[in-house]
Amino acid sequence: MSGASCRRAQSHTLEVVTASVADPADVESIDAIMSAAYDVISGPAGEPREWDRMRSLFIPEARLIPVARDSLGNVVHNVLGVEEFVADATPYFEQNSF
């Protein structure tokens, strides 16, 4: 299922954003949302992820901020929208399990 919401793009034109409707059990609490998000990204390498379920957990303007260490051991972060996260994570999960 999907729903649509409207938001103003920076150019002041109206942009229609289609969002998946969340399973009520996935969003009944913060713990449920976290569990659902980890359920989506977890799995063996090459297993397709349920990205529509992931999208349903966030508002269109949400930001995900993965944190990692670079080659020098410094903590680094990357600020991503949900669609950017999906685009970055899809090829990673094709080659790596989580």
PDB file of C-alpha atoms in Angstrom:
ATOM      1  CA  MET A   1       0.000   0.000   0.000  1.00  0.00           C
ATOM      2  CA  SER A   2       1.171   3.527  -0.509  1.00  0.00           C
ATOM      3  CA  GLY A   3       0.039   7.015   0.313  1.00  0.00           C
ATOM      4  CA  ALA A   4       1.100  10.383  -0.953  1.00  0.00           C
ATOM      5  CA  SER A   5       2.107  13.524   0.803  1.00  0.00           C
ATOM      6  CA  CYS A   6       3.034  16.897  -0.564  1.00  0.00           C
ATOM      7  CA  ARG A   7       5.970  19.065   0.347  1.00  0.00           C
ATOM      8  CA  ARG A   8       7.496  22.193  -1.023  1.00  0.00           C
ATOM      9  CA  ALA A   9      10.703  21.689  -2.963  1.00  0.00           C
ATOM     10  CA  GLN A  10      13.366  24.367  -2.642  1.00  0.00           C
ATOM     11  CA  SER A  11      12.293  25.865  -5.949  1.00  0.00           C
ATOM     12  CA  HIS A  12       8.885  26.536  -4.331  1.00  0.00           C
ATOM     13  CA  THR A  13       7.147  24.121  -6.661  1.00  0.00           C
ATOM     14  CA  LEU A  14       4.932  21.427  -5.217  1.00  0.00           C
ATOM     15  CA  GLU A  15       6.513  17.974  -5.240  1.00  0.00           C
ATOM     16  CA  VAL A  16       4.434  14.832  -4.658  1.00  0.00           C
ATOM     17  CA  VAL A  17       6.186  12.266  -2.487  1.00  0.00           C
ATOM     18  CA  THR A  18       4.840   8.729  -2.445  1.00  0.00           C
ATOM     19  CA  ALA A  19       5.378   6.878   0.804  1.00  0.00           C
ATOM     20  CA  SER A  20       4.582   3.337   1.814  1.00  0.00           C
ATOM     21  CA  VAL A  21       2.046   2.886   4.586  1.00  0.00           C
ATOM     22  CA  ALA A  22       3.628   1.283   7.641  1.00  0.00           C
ATOM     23  CA  ASP A  23       2.453  -1.912   9.262  1.00  0.00           C
ATOM     24  CA  PRO A  24       0.983  -0.675  12.584  1.00  0.00           C
ATOM     25  CA  ALA A  25       3.076  -3.252  14.478  1.00  0.00           C
ATOM     26  CA  ASP A  26       6.255  -1.761  12.944  1.00  0.00           C
ATOM     27  CA  VAL A  27       5.543   1.717  14.296  1.00  0.00           C
ATOM     28  CA  GLU A  28       3.785   1.135  17.610  1.00  0.00           C
ATOM     29  CA  SER A  29       6.882   2.212  19.579  1.00  0.00           C
ATOM     30  CA  ILE A  30      10.456   3.385  19.124  1.00  0.00           C
ATOM     31  CA  ASP A  31      11.632  -0.155  19.879  1.00  0.00           C
ATOM     32  CA  ALA A  32       9.293  -1.529  17.204  1.00  0.00           C
ATOM     33  CA  ILE A  33      10.608   0.962  14.622  1.00  0.00           C
ATOM     34  CA  MET A  34      14.222   0.086  15.459  1.00  0.00           C
ATOM     35  CA  SER A  35      13.458  -3.631  15.302  1.00  0.00           C
ATOM     36  CA  ALA A  36      11.740  -3.250  11.917  1.00  0.00           C
ATOM     37  CA  ALA A  37      14.634  -1.183  10.520  1.00  0.00           C
ATOM     38  CA  TYR A  38      17.181  -3.791  11.621  1.00  0.00           C
ATOM     39  CA  ASP A  39      14.927  -6.547  10.270  1.00  0.00           C
ATOM     40  CA  VAL A  40      14.980  -4.854   6.859  1.00  0.00           C
ATOM     41  CA  ILE A  41      18.753  -4.425   6.653  1.00  0.00           C
ATOM     42  CA  SER A  42      19.674  -7.777   8.202  1.00  0.00           C
ATOM     43  CA  GLY A  43      20.285 -10.824   6.053  1.00  0.00           C
ATOM     44  CA  PRO A  44      22.796 -12.685   3.949  1.00  0.00           C
ATOM     45  CA  ALA A  45      24.687 -11.136   1.048  1.00  0.00           C
ATOM     46  CA  GLY A  46      22.636 -11.031  -2.131  1.00  0.00           C
ATOM     47  CA  GLU A  47      19.260 -11.304  -0.382  1.00  0.00           C
ATOM     48  CA  PRO A  48      16.941  -8.508  -1.533  1.00  0.00           C
ATOM     49  CA  ARG A  49      15.912  -6.155   1.261  1.00  0.00           C
ATOM     50  CA  GLU A  50      12.341  -4.927   1.843  1.00  0.00           C
ATOM     51  CA  TRP A  51      13.038  -1.287   0.971  1.00  0.00           C
ATOM     52  CA  ASP A  52       9.344  -0.332   0.851  1.00  0.00           C
ATOM     53  CA  ARG A  53       9.067  -1.479   4.461  1.00  0.00           C
ATOM     54  CA  MET A  54      12.105   0.667   5.306  1.00  0.00           C
ATOM     55  CA  ARG A  55      10.553   3.674   3.575  1.00  0.00           C
ATOM     56  CA  SER A  56       7.343   3.186   5.577  1.00  0.00           C
ATOM     57  CA  LEU A  57       9.222   3.723   8.855  1.00  0.00           C
ATOM     58  CA  PHE A  58      10.312   7.292   8.047  1.00  0.00           C
ATOM     59  CA  ILE A  59       8.818  10.587   6.945  1.00  0.00           C
ATOM     60  CA  PRO A  60      10.119  11.717   3.529  1.00  0.00           C
ATOM     61  CA  GLU A  61      12.387  14.357   5.134  1.00  0.00           C
ATOM     62  CA  ALA A  62      14.027  11.874   7.537  1.00  0.00           C
ATOM     63  CA  ARG A  63      17.811  11.610   7.738  1.00  0.00           C
ATOM     64  CA  LEU A  64      19.826   8.507   8.543  1.00  0.00           C
ATOM     65  CA  ILE A  65      23.345   9.051   9.843  1.00  0.00           C
ATOM     66  CA  PRO A  66      25.504   5.920   9.565  1.00  0.00           C
ATOM     67  CA  VAL A  67      28.711   6.089  11.591  1.00  0.00           C
ATOM     68  CA  ALA A  68      31.900   4.142  10.805  1.00  0.00           C
ATOM     69  CA  ARG A  69      35.651   4.350  11.108  1.00  0.00           C
ATOM     70  CA  ASP A  70      37.820   5.436   8.191  1.00  0.00           C
ATOM     71  CA  SER A  71      41.133   3.812   7.246  1.00  0.00           C
ATOM     72  CA  LEU A  72      42.919   5.877   9.930  1.00  0.00           C
ATOM     73  CA  GLY A  73      40.506   4.833  12.660  1.00  0.00           C
ATOM     74  CA  ASN A  74      38.721   8.182  12.819  1.00  0.00           C
ATOM     75  CA  VAL A  75      34.988   8.144  13.435  1.00  0.00           C
ATOM     76  CA  VAL A  76      33.156   9.499  10.385  1.00  0.00           C
ATOM     77  CA  HIS A  77      29.473   9.939   9.601  1.00  0.00           C
ATOM     78  CA  ASN A  78      27.362  10.370   6.496  1.00  0.00           C
ATOM     79  CA  VAL A  79      24.000  12.189   6.484  1.00  0.00           C
ATOM     80  CA  LEU A  80      21.578  10.515   4.071  1.00  0.00           C
ATOM     81  CA  GLY A  81      17.937  10.800   3.137  1.00  0.00           C
ATOM     82  CA  VAL A  82      16.025   7.522   3.071  1.00  0.00           C
ATOM     83  CA  GLU A  83      16.337   7.178  -0.715  1.00  0.00           C
ATOM     84  CA  GLU A  84      20.066   7.956  -0.540  1.00  0.00           C
ATOM     85  CA  PHE A  85      20.447   5.294   2.150  1.00  0.00           C
ATOM     86  CA  VAL A  86      18.613   2.740  -0.023  1.00  0.00           C
ATOM     87  CA  ALA A  87      20.753   3.649  -3.059  1.00  0.00           C
ATOM     88  CA  ASP A  88      23.987   3.349  -1.046  1.00  0.00           C
ATOM     89  CA  ALA A  89      23.010   0.204   0.860  1.00  0.00           C
ATOM     90  CA  THR A  90      21.611  -1.851  -2.027  1.00  0.00           C
ATOM     91  CA  PRO A  91      24.952  -2.544  -3.756  1.00  0.00           C
ATOM     92  CA  TYR A  92      26.637  -3.075  -0.377  1.00  0.00           C
ATOM     93  CA  PHE A  93      24.112  -5.731   0.642  1.00  0.00           C
ATOM     94  CA  GLU A  94      24.454  -7.437  -2.740  1.00  0.00           C
ATOM     95  CA  GLN A  95      28.044  -8.241  -1.720  1.00  0.00           C
ATOM     96  CA  ASN A  96      27.897  -8.255   2.105  1.00  0.00           C
ATOM     97  CA  SER A  97      25.732  -9.748   4.804  1.00  0.00           C
ATOM     98  CA  PHE A  98      24.536  -7.815   7.822  1.00  0.00           C
TER      99      PHE A  98
END
